CSV table of C-alpha atoms in Angstrom, one decimal:
chain,number,residue,atom,x,y,z
A,56,MET,CA,-24.9,-5.6,-2.2
A,57,SER,CA,-25.4,-2.5,-4.2
A,58,ARG,CA,-27.5,0.4,-3.3
A,59,THR,CA,-30.4,1.0,-5.6
A,60,GLY,CA,-30.6,4.4,-6.9
A,61,THR,CA,-29.5,6.9,-4.3
A,62,LYS,CA,-30.9,5.1,-1.3
A,63,LEU,CA,-28.4,3.9,1.2
A,64,GLU,CA,-30.1,0.5,1.6
A,65,ALA,CA,-28.6,-2.9,1.0
A,66,LYS,CA,-30.1,-5.0,-1.7
A,67,LYS,CA,-31.5,-8.0,-0.1
A,68,VAL,CA,-30.1,-11.3,-1.4
A,69,ASN,CA,-31.2,-14.7,-0.3
A,70,SER,CA,-28.4,-15.9,1.9
A,71,GLU,CA,-28.8,-19.4,0.6
A,72,LEU,CA,-27.9,-18.4,-2.8
A,73,PHE,CA,-24.7,-16.9,-1.4
A,74,THR,CA,-23.9,-19.9,0.7
A,75,LEU,CA,-24.3,-22.2,-2.3
A,76,THR,CA,-22.3,-20.0,-4.6
A,77,TYR,CA,-19.5,-20.0,-2.1
A,78,GLY,CA,-19.8,-23.7,-1.7
A,79,ALA,CA,-19.5,-24.2,-5.4
A,80,LEU,CA,-16.4,-22.0,-5.4
A,81,VAL,CA,-14.6,-24.0,-2.7
A,82,ALA,CA,-15.6,-27.3,-4.3
A,83,GLN,CA,-14.3,-26.1,-7.7
A,84,LEU,CA,-11.0,-25.0,-6.1
A,85,LEU,CA,-10.6,-28.4,-4.5
A,86,LYS,CA,-11.1,-30.0,-7.8
A,87,ASP,CA,-8.7,-27.7,-9.5
A,88,TYR,CA,-5.9,-27.9,-7.0
A,89,GLU,CA,-6.4,-31.3,-5.5
A,90,ASN,CA,-4.4,-30.0,-2.5
A,91,VAL,CA,-6.1,-28.7,0.6
A,92,GLU,CA,-3.2,-26.4,1.6
A,93,GLU,CA,-3.2,-24.8,-1.8
A,94,VAL,CA,-7.0,-24.2,-1.6
A,95,ASN,CA,-6.6,-22.5,1.7
A,96,LYS,CA,-4.0,-20.2,0.2
A,97,GLN,CA,-6.2,-19.5,-2.9
A,98,LEU,CA,-9.2,-18.7,-0.7
A,99,ASP,CA,-7.1,-16.3,1.3
A,100,ARG,CA,-5.8,-14.6,-1.8
A,101,MET,CA,-9.3,-14.2,-3.3
A,102,GLY,CA,-10.5,-12.8,0.0
A,103,TYR,CA,-7.6,-10.3,-0.1
A,104,ASN,CA,-8.7,-9.1,-3.5
A,105,MET,CA,-12.2,-8.8,-2.4
A,106,GLY,CA,-11.2,-7.0,0.8
A,107,ILE,CA,-9.3,-4.2,-0.9
A,108,ARG,CA,-12.4,-3.3,-2.9
A,109,LEU,CA,-15.0,-4.0,-0.3
A,110,ILE,CA,-13.4,-1.6,2.2
A,111,GLU,CA,-14.4,1.3,-0.1
A,112,ASP,CA,-18.0,0.2,-0.1
A,113,PHE,CA,-17.9,-0.1,3.7
A,114,LEU,CA,-16.4,3.4,4.1
A,115,ALA,CA,-18.8,4.9,1.6
A,116,ARG,CA,-21.7,3.3,3.2
A,117,THR,CA,-21.0,3.8,6.9
A,118,GLY,CA,-19.0,7.0,6.6
A,119,SER,CA,-16.8,5.8,9.5
A,120,GLY,CA,-13.7,7.6,10.4
A,121,ARG,CA,-10.1,6.4,11.0
A,122,CYS,CA,-9.4,4.0,13.9
A,123,TYR,CA,-6.9,5.2,16.4
A,124,ASP,CA,-7.3,2.2,18.6
A,125,PHE,CA,-7.6,-1.5,17.8
A,126,ARG,CA,-10.8,-1.7,19.8
A,127,ASP,CA,-12.4,0.7,17.4
A,128,THR,CA,-11.2,-1.5,14.6
A,129,SER,CA,-12.7,-4.6,16.2
A,130,GLU,CA,-16.1,-2.9,16.5
A,131,LYS,CA,-15.9,-1.8,12.8
A,132,ILE,CA,-15.1,-5.3,11.8
A,133,GLN,CA,-18.1,-6.4,13.7
A,134,THR,CA,-20.2,-3.9,11.9
A,135,GLY,CA,-18.8,-5.1,8.6
A,136,PHE,CA,-20.0,-8.7,9.4
A,137,LYS,CA,-23.4,-7.3,10.2
A,138,ILE,CA,-23.6,-5.4,7.0
A,139,TYR,CA,-22.3,-8.0,4.6
A,140,LEU,CA,-23.2,-11.3,6.2
A,141,GLY,CA,-26.0,-10.3,8.5
A,142,ILE,CA,-24.4,-11.8,11.6
A,143,THR,CA,-22.9,-10.2,14.6
A,144,PRO,CA,-19.9,-12.1,15.9
A,145,THR,CA,-18.9,-11.6,19.6
A,146,ILE,CA,-15.7,-9.8,20.3
A,147,THR,CA,-13.7,-11.5,23.1
A,148,ASN,CA,-10.4,-12.8,24.3
A,149,TRP,CA,-8.5,-9.6,24.2
A,150,SER,CA,-4.8,-10.0,24.7
A,151,ALA,CA,-3.3,-8.0,27.5
A,152,ALA,CA,-1.6,-5.7,25.1
A,153,GLY,CA,-4.8,-5.0,23.3
A,154,ASP,CA,-3.4,-6.0,20.0
A,155,GLU,CA,-5.2,-9.3,19.5
A,156,PHE,CA,-8.8,-10.3,19.8
A,157,SER,CA,-11.1,-13.1,18.8
A,158,LEU,CA,-14.4,-13.1,16.9
A,159,TYR,CA,-16.8,-15.8,18.0
A,160,PHE,CA,-19.3,-16.9,15.4
A,161,GLU,CA,-22.2,-18.9,16.6
A,162,ALA,CA,-23.8,-19.1,13.3
A,163,ASN,CA,-22.0,-18.7,10.1
A,164,PRO,CA,-23.9,-18.4,6.9
A,165,LEU,CA,-21.0,-19.6,4.8
A,166,THR,CA,-21.1,-23.1,6.4
A,167,GLU,CA,-24.9,-23.5,6.7
A,168,PHE,CA,-25.2,-26.7,4.7
A,169,VAL,CA,-21.6,-27.9,4.9
A,170,GLU,CA,-19.9,-31.0,6.4
A,171,LEU,CA,-16.3,-31.6,5.7
A,172,PRO,CA,-15.4,-35.0,4.1
A,173,ASP,CA,-12.6,-37.0,5.6
A,174,HIS,CA,-9.9,-36.0,3.1
A,175,CYS,CA,-10.4,-32.3,3.7
A,176,LEU,CA,-9.9,-32.1,7.5
A,177,ASN,CA,-7.2,-29.5,7.0
A,178,LEU,CA,-9.4,-27.4,4.8
A,179,LYS,CA,-10.1,-23.9,6.2
A,180,TYR,CA,-13.5,-23.7,4.6
A,181,CYS,CA,-14.0,-20.0,5.5
A,182,ASN,CA,-10.5,-18.9,4.8
A,183,ILE,CA,-11.8,-16.3,2.4
A,184,LEU,CA,-12.8,-14.2,5.5
A,185,THR,CA,-9.2,-14.0,6.7
A,186,GLY,CA,-8.2,-12.6,3.3
A,187,ILE,CA,-11.0,-10.1,3.3
A,188,LEU,CA,-10.1,-8.8,6.7
A,189,ARG,CA,-6.4,-8.6,5.8
A,190,GLY,CA,-7.1,-6.8,2.5
A,191,ALA,CA,-9.6,-4.4,3.9
A,192,CYS,CA,-7.4,-3.4,6.8
A,193,GLU,CA,-4.4,-2.9,4.6
A,194,MET,CA,-6.2,-0.4,2.5
A,195,VAL,CA,-6.7,1.7,5.6
A,196,GLN,CA,-3.0,1.4,6.4
A,197,MET,CA,-3.2,-1.3,9.0
A,198,GLU,CA,-1.4,-4.6,8.8
A,199,VAL,CA,-3.3,-7.4,10.5
A,200,ALA,CA,-3.0,-11.1,10.6
A,201,CYS,CA,-5.9,-13.4,11.1
A,202,TRP,CA,-6.5,-17.1,11.3
A,203,PHE,CA,-9.1,-19.6,12.5
A,204,VAL,CA,-8.5,-21.1,15.9
A,205,GLN,CA,-11.7,-23.1,16.2
A,206,ASP,CA,-14.1,-24.2,13.6
A,207,GLN,CA,-17.5,-25.7,14.0
A,208,LEU,CA,-16.9,-27.7,10.9
A,209,LYS,CA,-14.2,-29.5,12.8
A,210,ASN,CA,-16.5,-30.3,15.8
A,211,ASP,CA,-15.5,-27.3,17.9
A,212,THR,CA,-18.4,-25.8,19.7
A,213,ILE,CA,-17.8,-22.4,18.2
A,214,THR,CA,-16.0,-20.8,15.3
A,215,GLU,CA,-13.2,-18.5,16.4
A,216,LEU,CA,-11.4,-16.1,14.2
A,217,ARG,CA,-8.3,-14.6,15.8
A,218,VAL,CA,-7.2,-11.1,14.6
A,219,LYS,CA,-3.8,-9.7,15.4
A,220,PHE,CA,-2.6,-6.2,14.9
A,221,ILE,CA,0.9,-6.2,13.4
A,222,LYS,CA,1.7,-2.6,12.5
A,223,ARG,CA,0.5,0.7,11.0
A,224,LEU,CA,1.7,1.1,7.5
A,225,GLU,CA,3.1,4.5,8.1
A,226,ASP,CA,4.4,5.0,4.6
A,227,ALA,CA,1.1,4.4,3.1
A,228,ILE,CA,-0.9,6.9,5.1
A,229,PRO,CA,-2.1,9.6,2.7
A,230,ALA,CA,-1.2,13.2,3.4
A,231,GLY,CA,-3.6,14.9,5.8
A,232,GLU,CA,-4.5,11.7,7.4
A,233,ASP,CA,-1.9,11.2,10.1
B,151,MET,CA,-26.5,26.4,-10.3
B,152,VAL,CA,-23.7,24.8,-12.2
B,153,ILE,CA,-21.4,21.9,-11.6
B,154,TYR,CA,-18.4,22.2,-13.9
B,155,GLY,CA,-16.7,18.9,-13.5
B,156,VAL,CA,-15.8,15.8,-11.4
B,157,TYR,CA,-12.3,14.5,-11.0
B,158,ILE,CA,-11.0,11.4,-9.2
B,159,VAL,CA,-7.3,11.2,-8.2
B,160,SER,CA,-5.8,7.9,-7.1
B,161,LYS,CA,-3.8,7.4,-4.0
B,162,SER,CA,-0.6,7.8,-6.0
B,163,GLY,CA,-1.7,11.1,-7.4
B,164,GLY,CA,-2.7,10.1,-10.9
B,165,LEU,CA,-5.9,11.3,-12.5
B,166,ILE,CA,-8.1,8.2,-12.8
B,167,PHE,CA,-11.3,9.8,-13.9
B,168,ASN,CA,-12.6,13.1,-15.1
B,169,HIS,CA,-16.0,14.2,-16.2
B,170,ASP,CA,-16.7,17.6,-17.7
B,171,HIS,CA,-20.2,18.3,-16.8
B,172,ASN,CA,-21.5,21.6,-17.8
B,173,ILE,CA,-18.9,23.9,-19.2
B,174,PRO,CA,-20.5,26.6,-21.2
B,175,LYS,CA,-19.3,26.8,-24.7
B,176,VAL,CA,-18.1,30.2,-25.8
B,177,GLU,CA,-17.7,30.6,-29.5
B,178,ASN,CA,-17.5,33.9,-31.5
B,179,GLU,CA,-17.2,34.4,-35.2
B,180,LYS,CA,-16.4,37.8,-36.6
B,181,THR,CA,-15.2,39.4,-39.8
B,182,PHE,CA,-12.1,41.6,-39.5
B,183,ASN,CA,-10.6,44.3,-41.7
B,184,TYR,CA,-7.0,45.2,-42.1
B,185,PRO,CA,-5.2,45.9,-39.9
B,186,LEU,CA,-6.3,43.5,-37.2
B,187,ASP,CA,-7.3,45.3,-34.1
B,188,ILE,CA,-6.5,42.5,-31.7
B,189,LYS,CA,-3.1,41.0,-30.8
B,190,LEU,CA,-2.6,37.3,-31.4
B,191,ASN,CA,0.2,35.2,-30.1
B,192,TYR,CA,1.3,31.6,-30.6
B,193,GLU,CA,1.8,29.9,-27.3
B,194,ASN,CA,1.3,26.3,-26.0
B,195,LYS,CA,0.6,25.1,-29.5
B,196,LYS,CA,-2.4,27.5,-29.8
B,197,VAL,CA,-3.0,30.9,-31.3
B,198,VAL,CA,-4.5,32.9,-28.5
B,199,VAL,CA,-5.7,36.5,-28.0
B,200,SER,CA,-3.0,38.3,-26.0
B,201,PHE,CA,-4.4,41.8,-26.0
B,202,GLY,CA,-7.5,43.7,-27.0
B,203,GLN,CA,-10.9,42.3,-26.3
B,204,LYS,CA,-14.2,43.1,-27.9
B,205,ASP,CA,-17.5,41.6,-28.9
B,206,GLY,CA,-17.1,38.7,-26.6
B,207,ILE,CA,-13.7,37.8,-27.8
B,208,ASN,CA,-11.6,37.9,-24.7
B,209,VAL,CA,-8.0,37.7,-23.8
B,210,GLY,CA,-7.1,34.0,-23.6
B,211,HIS,CA,-9.5,32.8,-26.2
B,212,MET,CA,-8.0,30.7,-28.9
B,213,LEU,CA,-8.3,31.0,-32.7
B,214,THR,CA,-10.2,28.0,-34.0
B,215,ALA,CA,-10.9,28.8,-37.6
B,216,VAL,CA,-10.0,31.2,-40.4
B,217,ASN,CA,-12.6,31.7,-43.1
B,218,GLY,CA,-14.3,28.6,-41.9
B,219,SER,CA,-11.3,26.3,-42.2
B,220,PRO,CA,-10.0,24.9,-38.9
B,221,VAL,CA,-6.7,26.0,-37.3
B,222,ILE,CA,-4.4,23.3,-36.1
B,223,GLY,CA,-1.6,24.6,-33.9
B,224,ASN,CA,-0.6,27.7,-35.8
B,225,GLU,CA,-1.3,26.3,-39.2
B,226,LEU,CA,-4.3,25.9,-41.5
B,227,GLU,CA,-5.1,22.5,-42.9
B,228,ASP,CA,-3.1,23.4,-46.0
B,229,GLY,CA,0.0,24.1,-44.0
B,230,ARG,CA,0.0,27.9,-44.2
B,231,ASP,CA,1.0,29.8,-41.1
B,232,VAL,CA,-1.9,31.6,-39.6
B,233,LEU,CA,0.0,34.6,-38.2
B,234,GLU,CA,1.6,35.2,-41.6
B,235,ILE,CA,-1.8,35.2,-43.3
B,236,LEU,CA,-3.0,37.7,-40.8
B,237,ASN,CA,-0.1,40.0,-41.7
B,238,GLN,CA,-0.9,40.2,-45.3
B,239,GLN,CA,-3.4,42.8,-46.3
B,240,GLU,CA,-4.6,41.0,-49.4
B,241,ASN,CA,-6.2,38.3,-47.3
B,242,PHE,CA,-8.6,40.8,-45.7
B,243,PRO,CA,-11.5,41.1,-45.0
B,244,ILE,CA,-11.2,37.8,-43.1
B,245,THR,CA,-13.5,35.8,-40.8
B,246,LEU,CA,-12.0,34.5,-37.6
B,247,LYS,CA,-13.6,32.2,-35.1
B,248,PHE,CA,-12.6,32.2,-31.5
B,249,SER,CA,-13.5,30.0,-28.6
B,250,ARG,CA,-12.4,29.4,-25.1
B,251,ALA,CA,-9.4,27.0,-25.0
B,252,LYS,CA,-10.4,23.5,-23.9
B,253,MET,CA,-8.2,21.6,-21.5
B,254,THR,CA,-6.7,18.6,-23.1
B,255,THR,CA,-6.6,15.3,-21.2
B,256,ASN,CA,-2.8,15.8,-20.8
B,257,GLU,CA,-3.3,19.1,-19.2
B,258,LYS,CA,-5.9,17.7,-16.8
B,259,ILE,CA,-3.5,14.9,-15.8
B,260,PHE,CA,-0.9,17.5,-15.2
B,261,LEU,CA,-3.1,19.7,-13.1
B,262,ALA,CA,-4.3,16.7,-11.1
B,263,SER,CA,-0.8,15.7,-10.2
B,264,MET,CA,-0.1,19.3,-9.3
B,265,PHE,CA,-3.0,19.4,-6.8
B,266,TYR,CA,-1.5,16.4,-5.1
B,267,PRO,CA,1.5,18.1,-3.5
B,268,LEU,CA,-0.5,21.2,-2.9
B,269,PHE,CA,-2.9,19.1,-0.8
B,270,ALA,CA,0.1,17.6,1.1
B,271,ILE,CA,1.6,21.0,1.7
B,272,ALA,CA,-1.6,22.3,3.1
B,273,SER,CA,-1.8,19.6,5.7
B,274,GLN,CA,1.8,20.2,6.7
B,275,LEU,CA,1.5,24.0,7.0
B,276,SER,CA,-1.3,23.7,9.4
B,277,PRO,CA,-0.6,25.2,12.9
B,278,GLU,CA,-2.7,22.5,14.4
B,279,PRO,CA,-1.8,18.8,14.4
B,280,ARG,CA,-3.9,16.4,12.4
B,281,CYS,CA,-5.0,18.7,9.7
B,282,SER,CA,-6.8,17.4,6.7
B,283,GLY,CA,-5.5,18.7,3.4
B,284,ILE,CA,-7.4,21.2,1.2
B,285,GLU,CA,-11.1,20.6,1.4
B,286,ILE,CA,-12.3,23.7,-0.4
B,287,LEU,CA,-10.4,25.9,-2.8
B,288,GLU,CA,-12.2,29.1,-3.6
B,289,ALA,CA,-11.8,31.4,-6.5
B,290,ASP,CA,-14.1,34.1,-7.9
B,291,THR,CA,-15.6,31.9,-10.6
B,292,PHE,CA,-15.6,28.5,-9.1
B,293,ARG,CA,-15.1,26.4,-5.9
B,294,LEU,CA,-13.2,23.2,-5.9
B,295,TYR,CA,-14.3,20.7,-3.3
B,296,CYS,CA,-12.0,17.8,-2.4
B,297,TYR,CA,-12.8,14.8,-0.3
B,298,GLN,CA,-10.1,12.4,0.5
B,299,THR,CA,-11.2,8.9,1.6
B,300,LEU,CA,-9.4,7.0,4.3
B,301,THR,CA,-7.8,4.9,1.6
B,302,GLY,CA,-6.3,8.0,0.0
B,303,ILE,CA,-8.5,8.5,-3.1
B,304,LYS,CA,-9.5,12.1,-3.7
B,305,PHE,CA,-12.9,13.0,-5.1
B,306,MET,CA,-12.9,16.5,-6.5
B,307,ILE,CA,-15.8,18.6,-7.7
B,308,VAL,CA,-15.5,21.9,-9.4
B,309,ALA,CA,-18.7,24.0,-9.2
B,310,GLU,CA,-20.0,27.5,-9.2
B,311,PRO,CA,-19.4,29.3,-5.9
B,312,SER,CA,-23.1,29.5,-5.2
B,313,GLN,CA,-23.7,25.8,-5.6
B,314,LEU,CA,-24.5,24.4,-2.1
B,315,GLY,CA,-24.0,20.9,-0.6
B,316,MET,CA,-21.1,19.9,-2.7
B,317,GLU,CA,-19.4,18.2,0.2
B,318,ILE,CA,-22.3,15.8,0.3
B,319,LEU,CA,-22.0,15.3,-3.4
B,320,THR,CA,-18.4,14.2,-3.1
B,321,LYS,CA,-19.5,11.5,-0.7
B,322,LYS,CA,-22.2,10.4,-3.1
B,323,VAL,CA,-19.7,10.1,-5.9
B,324,TYR,CA,-17.6,8.0,-3.6
B,325,GLU,CA,-20.6,5.7,-3.2
B,326,LEU,CA,-21.0,5.4,-6.9
B,327,TYR,CA,-17.3,4.7,-7.2
B,328,ALA,CA,-17.6,1.9,-4.6
B,329,ASP,CA,-20.5,0.5,-6.5
B,330,TYR,CA,-20.0,0.8,-10.1
B,331,ALA,CA,-16.2,1.0,-10.5
B,332,LEU,CA,-15.0,-1.3,-7.7
B,333,LYS,CA,-17.6,-4.0,-8.1
B,334,ASN,CA,-16.9,-4.2,-11.8
B,335,PRO,CA,-14.6,-7.3,-11.9
B,336,PHE,CA,-12.9,-5.9,-15.0
B,337,TYR,CA,-11.8,-2.8,-13.3
B,338,SER,CA,-8.3,-3.0,-11.8
B,339,LEU,CA,-7.4,-0.7,-8.9
B,340,GLU,CA,-5.5,2.5,-9.5
B,341,MET,CA,-6.2,2.3,-13.2
B,342,PRO,CA,-8.2,5.0,-15.1
B,343,ILE,CA,-12.0,4.3,-14.7
B,344,ARG,CA,-13.6,3.4,-17.9
B,345,CYS,CA,-16.9,2.0,-16.7
B,346,GLU,CA,-19.9,3.1,-18.6
B,347,LEU,CA,-22.3,2.3,-15.7
B,348,PHE,CA,-20.3,4.6,-13.5
B,349,GLU,CA,-20.4,7.4,-15.9
B,350,THR,CA,-24.1,7.2,-16.6
B,351,ASN,CA,-25.0,7.0,-12.9
B,352,LEU,CA,-22.8,9.9,-12.2
B,353,GLN,CA,-24.3,11.9,-15.0
B,354,SER,CA,-27.8,11.3,-13.7
B,355,LEU,CA,-26.8,12.1,-10.2
B,356,LEU,CA,-25.4,15.5,-11.3
B,357,GLU,CA,-28.5,16.2,-13.3
B,358,THR,CA,-30.8,15.5,-10.4
B,359,ILE,CA,-28.8,17.8,-8.2
B,360,GLU,CA,-28.8,20.6,-10.7
B,361,LYS,CA,-32.5,20.3,-11.3
B,362,CYS,CA,-33.8,19.6,-7.8
B,363,GLY,CA,-31.0,20.6,-5.5
B,364,ILE,CA,-28.8,18.6,-3.2
B,365,SER,CA,-31.7,17.8,-0.8
B,366,SER,CA,-33.3,15.5,-3.4
B,367,ILE,CA,-30.7,12.8,-3.0
C-alpha cells in the first residue's frame, strides 16, 4: 500500500490476492505448529510486528494528531480499517467508563472465502488484527488489549472485536508531546 | 535555494540516518614563502587555520595537503610532522591546500545526541503547557527544521534560511521513511537506515524541490 511517487494515493491491490495470501499464511502456520492455540499466538505476534511499522504509515498518510480521548482513538482505528482494508466497522458498545468499545464487522475481507474445519474451532482466524491494533497503539504510547468476542466464522451473526484501554505509557511519551 | 542535509534521529536519541545533500566544497591551494603568514594549530586531530585569513583561506579551514601529498592528522604520509616542516625555512616555498573541515560520522552522531536534550529542555522551558520542542532553529547561515512524529522519531532538515516550505518537506521525508524504510522487511526498527531505495527516493525528492520549489510535490 505504498504511495506512488509523491502522490498521497493508495496503490490499489485486488483484495482477493490479499485474502488468499493471508489464508496461505494461516494454513501454513497451522501446518507448522499443529496447535491452534499456538497459531493464535503467532498471528498476534506477527500482527504486533506489523502494527509497530504500520502506525508510521498511518500517521504519515493521515497527518492525524495525538488522541487525548479514547473516542478519538476509536475513530482513528476506524479510519485505519478504511484505509488498509477498505471496510468501515461500526463503533458500538461503549463501556460506562468510556475505556472499552467494540468494532462490529459486517464484512471482513480476511474471511471472504473461509470456513473453519472442525478441528480448528478454537482458531482465531483474524487474530492478526488484534496484534496490529496492540502494536500500533503501543507506538503512540497507549496500551490496549483487544480480543474477538464474536466471529462470523463461528456462526455468530457478526464479527465483534473488543478493544480495551489499559493505560498510557507515560515513560515512553517523547519530550514535547505530553 | 539550497538544502544542506537531512537527519533522522530515533526515539532514543540515536542518529539513524544522515544525508549530506548539497554542501559546497571549498578548496584552496596556494604557494607560501617563509615565514608563513597564517597561524596553524593542531586541534581535534586536524591542522586548522587559527588566525590570519586571506585568498579564501578562512579561519577554521583545515590543512589537507602539503606539496600535493595528503595530511593525515598532523602528519604527512611518510610520518613527518606537518607543523615542524612549516617551521623550517629550507622547505619553502611550499604549496598548501586547505579545505573546509568535513564532519565525520562520529561527530554527526555526537551532535544528533546533543540536539536531543536540547529539544527536551526547550519543551520544558516553555511558559505555556503542552509545548512542542524546537521546531525551527535559526542561525545566520542556515535554518534547522525539526519535526517530531507522535512515535518520537525526529526528522531534521538543515537548509538555507531563504529556503521555504521545509516544514512540508519534513513530513514528506516521514512518508518516505514509512514507505521505504519501514516496509522493508530487512530493516529493523531503531537501527541505522541502510536502504538504498529510501536514499534514492529522498535524493530525487530533494532535487525536485530545489529545481521546482516545494509547491511541485
